[in-house]
Amino acid sequence: MTKPAESLFFTLLFTISLLMHAQSSYKQIYIVYMGEKKNNNWDEFSTQSLHHSMLLEVHESIDAAKESLIYSYGRSFNGFAAMLSEEEAAIIYDMEEVVSVFPNLGLELQTTRSWDFMGFTDDASKLTPPFDGRNIIIGMFDTGIWPESESFNDEGLGPPPKKWRGKCQTEHNFTCNNKIIGARYYQSFGLEDQFKSARDESGHGSHAASIAAGREVVGANYFGLAKGTAKGGSPNARVAVYKVCWNMACYAADILAAFDDAIADGVDIISASFAGYLQSRFLFNPVAIGSFHAVKNGILTIAAAGNQGPQRGGLANHPPWILTVAASTIYRKFVTPLVLGNGDVITANSINTYNVKNISYPLILGGDATNFSANYIPRESSLCFPGSLNSKRVKGKIVLCENSEGGAGVEMATGAGVIAPNRPQQNYAENYLFQTASISNKEISKVSQYIKSSNKPKANIMFSETMEDKDAPYVASFSSRGPNIFNHDILKPDLCAPGVNILGAWSPIASPSMFSGTEDLRSVEYNIISGTSVSCPHVTGAAAYVKATHPTWSPAAIKSALMTTANPMDPKMHEYEKEFAYGSGHVRPLYAVDPGLVFNATKEDYSDFFCKEGPRNGCKSSKALKPWDLNYPSLSLAVKDGNAIKGNFVRAVTNVGMPKSTYDVIIDVPNILKVKVEPSTLAFSKVGEEKFFYVEVTGPRISQVPIISGSITWVHLNHIVRIPIVVYTILPWNSEVHH
């Protein structure tokens, strides 16, 4: 039985695979997704037997079928991962019970002050409804964890909640406690890694877990920077570790295996700090599939928007049942003073933890230190490519490079440091292997002129300093932007959270400078990094706080509370992106526990939306929900270029605030939009009561409009329930738009 609706996409995925491997008989791992599990009485033997029988259709013996099976998914949904050729995968795809098949592609992994910046101080949290968090279990999908870190001590914590059904894999002396209550690792590829266990070798997973749920650690710092008390958003929440990422790569088969286990293990929230499958529809996307089954089991998945900014349309993790997080700044930033020999001082955008004594070094242009003997020319050495520099001229000097990635070449040539240009629109600092000053192209020219005009040019890349960022918060340049290219009428990202230069726990065997070209042998217990993989666990911690306060709330209600209480961002700092950069705004955990109203959605609603991709085996829904009909806490309207603005939305809100309350609507939109809300007042008589309202958005014909935005806000006393409205144009041949 063929599935013509999917043939084009399926062919595309296989074409990518074939480009990677010249021989069509080459075997690689494919994921076979089969929808819902057959029944609640999961039996590992019978599930594997079913999958073995399917594989037997493309293998000559049962032994060969068993040998090809990598994972058998069956605890929470049905499917498997197996080593197959393209032809074998195509045969299995045509089986009636199969929903989708796709290659095992990899996804990429994309804090002392940050919680205070969000208003979530120790004193403030004591004023909110009391919560403890000990019954909340956060599933961390990442590179594992360093269990000996002080951020994960279990002092004062009792035994795990009775609902916990997971396990602790103890390879390489990994030990769980009453904080880290479970640990699993998955490795479908034979990647090189020191620890075949849940132990963290890269530092990334430990950092994320400490932000979401780390215990208080006094005096945490990174070589003296960011010194203070480090803690997570829900320091008493339990952590269940699912190591799906190795050497910063996270593969689809492992991710789905982790979802299958985590759902059955009993986690409350899943944090996924990785992004990928940018152009992938739901049925071919492991995060979309796994999180869909999670939300159907009452589990909210928080995921990173990705680090593909600042260009538009590069956002990942776009399904509406995922809470997608962008990265923003806080009021603290790190800068490095660059002092030239003539006394000029330039503020560099980098973190320099070297040169504690602030010593000046000779300064040289990369183009004046060409390694001619290795057949390089000055143009190449000016970019400081590895091997292009003459080590005799560079040794002990600071080198000015015209390439932002020039540090590795300078380090190879035994230079003392590097001055290099920022990445495009860079508004964050990075760690490096040795002394580095990242500056603007204009400042690069200034330093170049100084070198050419001085007989003995020199420079001092000083130890980094802390400065107040009065413009914060604003979205990081690297943070992926919308619009949502697969579902134009679902606004993504959902919100933003701190993700720039955040301190968190680290693996002591991991390199502290993640972006260097050479291994950094220093060992640290805490590190400062940036990324949407840093903002993601901030929202995870906030969601755990809301879940602990309201344990019966649905994933949609928790997501709604976080979105509708978010602090609006300054649109002037994001002129062509606005909500495509920051969604509903900057997360505010304290407000989210008392949102007044929530936009709820059931698992049936999400199933209907999932079925929108077309009829599937295992999809029992009788209707396909249109994107704009989903009860989402934002309004997004995509208009075909040259058409008039016209859209109608239906939304329902549930009262979770005061029993007797009346909300009045405030409409804030630019003059080009005409927005009508009916009714304009919502009167509630009890908690749990649901009310519908209708929104009509109209306007003139528009063409080549990047984004028009405004908001609808329901107000009752101190409850402010804000939902953004965005209108933008798309090319006329795109059919999936609002009608």
mmCIF file with all atom_site columns, C-alpha atoms in Angstrom, residues 44-145:
data_model
loop_
_atom_site.group_PDB
_atom_site.id
_atom_site.type_symbol
_atom_site.label_atom_id
_atom_site.label_alt_id
_atom_site.label_comp_id
_atom_site.label_asym_id
_atom_site.label_entity_id
_atom_site.label_seq_id
_atom_site.pdbx_PDB_ins_code
_atom_site.Cartn_x
_atom_site.Cartn_y
_atom_site.Cartn_z
_atom_site.occupancy
_atom_site.B_iso_or_equiv
_atom_site.pdbx_formal_charge
_atom_site.auth_seq_id
_atom_site.auth_comp_id
_atom_site.auth_asym_id
_atom_site.auth_atom_id
_atom_site.pdbx_PDB_model_num
ATOM 1   C CA . GLU A 1 44  ? 9.031  -5.861  25.798 1.00 0.00 ? 44  GLU A CA 1
ATOM 2   C CA . PHE A 1 45  ? 9.219  -9.354  24.316 1.00 0.00 ? 45  PHE A CA 1
ATOM 3   C CA . SER A 1 46  ? 6.005  -9.109  22.287 1.00 0.00 ? 46  SER A CA 1
ATOM 4   C CA . THR A 1 47  ? 6.887  -5.598  21.059 1.00 0.00 ? 47  THR A CA 1
ATOM 5   C CA . GLN A 1 48  ? 10.306 -6.722  19.881 1.00 0.00 ? 48  GLN A CA 1
ATOM 6   C CA . SER A 1 49  ? 8.775  -9.810  18.293 1.00 0.00 ? 49  SER A CA 1
ATOM 7   C CA . LEU A 1 50  ? 6.441  -7.620  16.250 1.00 0.00 ? 50  LEU A CA 1
ATOM 8   C CA . HIS A 1 51  ? 9.330  -5.475  15.078 1.00 0.00 ? 51  HIS A CA 1
ATOM 9   C CA . HIS A 1 52  ? 11.468 -8.539  14.333 1.00 0.00 ? 52  HIS A CA 1
ATOM 10  C CA . SER A 1 53  ? 8.673  -9.952  12.164 1.00 0.00 ? 53  SER A CA 1
ATOM 11  C CA . MET A 1 54  ? 8.495  -6.717  10.173 1.00 0.00 ? 54  MET A CA 1
ATOM 12  C CA . LEU A 1 55  ? 12.262 -6.687  9.699  1.00 0.00 ? 55  LEU A CA 1
ATOM 13  C CA . LEU A 1 56  ? 12.106 -10.316 8.577  1.00 0.00 ? 56  LEU A CA 1
ATOM 14  C CA . GLU A 1 57  ? 10.312 -9.054  5.451  1.00 0.00 ? 57  GLU A CA 1
ATOM 15  C CA . VAL A 1 58  ? 13.609 -7.464  4.318  1.00 0.00 ? 58  VAL A CA 1
ATOM 16  C CA . HIS A 1 59  ? 16.074 -9.948  5.838  1.00 0.00 ? 59  HIS A CA 1
ATOM 17  C CA . GLU A 1 60  ? 16.781 -13.573 5.013  1.00 0.00 ? 60  GLU A CA 1
ATOM 18  C CA . SER A 1 61  ? 16.755 -14.849 8.593  1.00 0.00 ? 61  SER A CA 1
ATOM 19  C CA . ILE A 1 62  ? 15.363 -13.983 12.004 1.00 0.00 ? 62  ILE A CA 1
ATOM 20  C CA . ASP A 1 63  ? 18.940 -13.661 13.283 1.00 0.00 ? 63  ASP A CA 1
ATOM 21  C CA . ALA A 1 64  ? 19.671 -11.006 10.685 1.00 0.00 ? 64  ALA A CA 1
ATOM 22  C CA . ALA A 1 65  ? 16.421 -9.222  11.573 1.00 0.00 ? 65  ALA A CA 1
ATOM 23  C CA . LYS A 1 66  ? 17.320 -9.232  15.269 1.00 0.00 ? 66  LYS A CA 1
ATOM 24  C CA . GLU A 1 67  ? 20.845 -8.028  14.574 1.00 0.00 ? 67  GLU A CA 1
ATOM 25  C CA . SER A 1 68  ? 19.573 -5.059  12.549 1.00 0.00 ? 68  SER A CA 1
ATOM 26  C CA . LEU A 1 69  ? 17.269 -3.794  15.342 1.00 0.00 ? 69  LEU A CA 1
ATOM 27  C CA . ILE A 1 70  ? 18.777 -0.858  17.278 1.00 0.00 ? 70  ILE A CA 1
ATOM 28  C CA . TYR A 1 71  ? 15.812 0.247   19.420 1.00 0.00 ? 71  TYR A CA 1
ATOM 29  C CA . SER A 1 72  ? 12.339 -1.145  19.938 1.00 0.00 ? 72  SER A CA 1
ATOM 30  C CA . TYR A 1 73  ? 9.950  1.626   21.023 1.00 0.00 ? 73  TYR A CA 1
ATOM 31  C CA . GLY A 1 74  ? 6.870  0.405   22.852 1.00 0.00 ? 74  GLY A CA 1
ATOM 32  C CA . ARG A 1 75  ? 6.626  1.795   26.379 1.00 0.00 ? 75  ARG A CA 1
ATOM 33  C CA . SER A 1 76  ? 4.915  5.044   25.269 1.00 0.00 ? 76  SER A CA 1
ATOM 34  C CA . PHE A 1 77  ? 4.422  4.738   21.503 1.00 0.00 ? 77  PHE A CA 1
ATOM 35  C CA . ASN A 1 78  ? 5.077  2.190   18.771 1.00 0.00 ? 78  ASN A CA 1
ATOM 36  C CA . GLY A 1 79  ? 8.051  2.040   16.460 1.00 0.00 ? 79  GLY A CA 1
ATOM 37  C CA . PHE A 1 80  ? 11.656 0.982   16.112 1.00 0.00 ? 80  PHE A CA 1
ATOM 38  C CA . ALA A 1 81  ? 15.078 1.968   14.815 1.00 0.00 ? 81  ALA A CA 1
ATOM 39  C CA . ALA A 1 82  ? 17.016 -0.436  12.632 1.00 0.00 ? 82  ALA A CA 1
ATOM 40  C CA . MET A 1 83  ? 20.016 -0.664  10.337 1.00 0.00 ? 83  MET A CA 1
ATOM 41  C CA . LEU A 1 84  ? 18.562 -0.679  6.815  1.00 0.00 ? 84  LEU A CA 1
ATOM 42  C CA . SER A 1 85  ? 19.422 0.083   3.225  1.00 0.00 ? 85  SER A CA 1
ATOM 43  C CA . GLU A 1 86  ? 17.372 2.618   1.311  1.00 0.00 ? 86  GLU A CA 1
ATOM 44  C CA . GLU A 1 87  ? 15.516 -0.161  -0.538 1.00 0.00 ? 87  GLU A CA 1
ATOM 45  C CA . GLU A 1 88  ? 14.744 -2.005  2.695  1.00 0.00 ? 88  GLU A CA 1
ATOM 46  C CA . ALA A 1 89  ? 13.474 1.187   4.342  1.00 0.00 ? 89  ALA A CA 1
ATOM 47  C CA . ALA A 1 90  ? 11.211 1.864   1.357  1.00 0.00 ? 90  ALA A CA 1
ATOM 48  C CA . ILE A 1 91  ? 9.712  -1.646  1.601  1.00 0.00 ? 91  ILE A CA 1
ATOM 49  C CA . ILE A 1 92  ? 8.971  -1.184  5.289  1.00 0.00 ? 92  ILE A CA 1
ATOM 50  C CA . TYR A 1 93  ? 7.500  2.266   4.626  1.00 0.00 ? 93  TYR A CA 1
ATOM 51  C CA . ASP A 1 94  ? 4.911  0.673   2.349  1.00 0.00 ? 94  ASP A CA 1
ATOM 52  C CA . MET A 1 95  ? 3.663  -1.597  5.128  1.00 0.00 ? 95  MET A CA 1
ATOM 53  C CA . GLU A 1 96  ? 0.140  -0.674  6.178  1.00 0.00 ? 96  GLU A CA 1
ATOM 54  C CA . GLU A 1 97  ? 0.894  -0.256  9.880  1.00 0.00 ? 97  GLU A CA 1
ATOM 55  C CA . VAL A 1 98  ? 3.795  2.169   9.272  1.00 0.00 ? 98  VAL A CA 1
ATOM 56  C CA . VAL A 1 99  ? 3.166  5.907   9.614  1.00 0.00 ? 99  VAL A CA 1
ATOM 57  C CA . SER A 1 100 ? 6.559  7.299   8.627  1.00 0.00 ? 100 SER A CA 1
ATOM 58  C CA . VAL A 1 101 ? 10.190 6.331   8.042  1.00 0.00 ? 101 VAL A CA 1
ATOM 59  C CA . PHE A 1 102 ? 13.155 8.691   8.194  1.00 0.00 ? 102 PHE A CA 1
ATOM 60  C CA . PRO A 1 103 ? 16.959 8.554   8.511  1.00 0.00 ? 103 PRO A CA 1
ATOM 61  C CA . ASN A 1 104 ? 18.745 8.869   11.837 1.00 0.00 ? 104 ASN A CA 1
ATOM 62  C CA . LEU A 1 105 ? 19.906 12.437  11.233 1.00 0.00 ? 105 LEU A CA 1
ATOM 63  C CA . GLY A 1 106 ? 21.627 14.394  13.981 1.00 0.00 ? 106 GLY A CA 1
ATOM 64  C CA . LEU A 1 107 ? 20.422 17.476  15.844 1.00 0.00 ? 107 LEU A CA 1
ATOM 65  C CA . GLU A 1 108 ? 22.724 20.083  17.377 1.00 0.00 ? 108 GLU A CA 1
ATOM 66  C CA . LEU A 1 109 ? 22.936 21.295  20.927 1.00 0.00 ? 109 LEU A CA 1
ATOM 67  C CA . GLN A 1 110 ? 22.261 24.705  20.575 1.00 0.00 ? 110 GLN A CA 1
ATOM 68  C CA . THR A 1 111 ? 23.403 31.282  36.378 1.00 0.00 ? 111 THR A CA 1
ATOM 69  C CA . THR A 1 112 ? 23.832 33.570  39.316 1.00 0.00 ? 112 THR A CA 1
ATOM 70  C CA . ARG A 1 113 ? 21.956 36.672  38.038 1.00 0.00 ? 113 ARG A CA 1
ATOM 71  C CA . SER A 1 114 ? 19.459 35.412  35.472 1.00 0.00 ? 114 SER A CA 1
ATOM 72  C CA . TRP A 1 115 ? 16.725 34.322  37.917 1.00 0.00 ? 115 TRP A CA 1
ATOM 73  C CA . ASP A 1 116 ? 17.027 37.606  39.814 1.00 0.00 ? 116 ASP A CA 1
ATOM 74  C CA . PHE A 1 117 ? 16.672 39.437  36.485 1.00 0.00 ? 117 PHE A CA 1
ATOM 75  C CA . MET A 1 118 ? 13.345 37.666  35.913 1.00 0.00 ? 118 MET A CA 1
ATOM 76  C CA . GLY A 1 119 ? 12.172 38.824  39.355 1.00 0.00 ? 119 GLY A CA 1
ATOM 77  C CA . PHE A 1 120 ? 12.538 35.333  40.781 1.00 0.00 ? 120 PHE A CA 1
ATOM 78  C CA . THR A 1 121 ? 14.626 36.176  43.838 1.00 0.00 ? 121 THR A CA 1
ATOM 79  C CA . ASP A 1 122 ? 14.613 34.152  47.047 1.00 0.00 ? 122 ASP A CA 1
ATOM 80  C CA . ASP A 1 123 ? 12.639 36.865  48.854 1.00 0.00 ? 123 ASP A CA 1
ATOM 81  C CA . ALA A 1 124 ? 10.097 37.235  46.061 1.00 0.00 ? 124 ALA A CA 1
ATOM 82  C CA . SER A 1 125 ? 9.406  33.521  45.803 1.00 0.00 ? 125 SER A CA 1
ATOM 83  C CA . LYS A 1 126 ? 8.449  33.434  49.474 1.00 0.00 ? 126 LYS A CA 1
ATOM 84  C CA . LEU A 1 127 ? 5.566  35.817  48.762 1.00 0.00 ? 127 LEU A CA 1
ATOM 85  C CA . THR A 1 128 ? 3.955  33.552  46.164 1.00 0.00 ? 128 THR A CA 1
ATOM 86  C CA . PRO A 1 129 ? 1.723  30.532  46.812 1.00 0.00 ? 129 PRO A CA 1
ATOM 87  C CA . PRO A 1 130 ? 3.895  28.075  48.756 1.00 0.00 ? 130 PRO A CA 1
ATOM 88  C CA . PHE A 1 131 ? 5.572  25.372  46.748 1.00 0.00 ? 131 PHE A CA 1
ATOM 89  C CA . ASP A 1 132 ? 8.355  22.938  47.332 1.00 0.00 ? 132 ASP A CA 1
ATOM 90  C CA . GLY A 1 133 ? 9.014  21.234  44.031 1.00 0.00 ? 133 GLY A CA 1
ATOM 91  C CA . ARG A 1 134 ? 10.134 17.897  45.505 1.00 0.00 ? 134 ARG A CA 1
ATOM 92  C CA . ASN A 1 135 ? 7.356  16.044  43.702 1.00 0.00 ? 135 ASN A CA 1
ATOM 93  C CA . ILE A 1 136 ? 8.311  17.464  40.297 1.00 0.00 ? 136 ILE A CA 1
ATOM 94  C CA . ILE A 1 137 ? 10.537 15.346  38.052 1.00 0.00 ? 137 ILE A CA 1
ATOM 95  C CA . ILE A 1 138 ? 12.345 17.088  35.198 1.00 0.00 ? 138 ILE A CA 1
ATOM 96  C CA . GLY A 1 139 ? 13.602 14.906  32.354 1.00 0.00 ? 139 GLY A CA 1
ATOM 97  C CA . MET A 1 140 ? 16.804 16.466  30.980 1.00 0.00 ? 140 MET A CA 1
ATOM 98  C CA . PHE A 1 141 ? 17.597 15.402  27.399 1.00 0.00 ? 141 PHE A CA 1
ATOM 99  C CA . ASP A 1 142 ? 21.209 16.445  26.876 1.00 0.00 ? 142 ASP A CA 1
ATOM 100 C CA . THR A 1 143 ? 24.842 15.299  27.190 1.00 0.00 ? 143 THR A CA 1
ATOM 101 C CA . GLY A 1 144 ? 24.327 13.734  30.601 1.00 0.00 ? 144 GLY A CA 1
ATOM 102 C CA . ILE A 1 145 ? 25.322 15.206  33.953 1.00 0.00 ? 145 ILE A CA 1
#
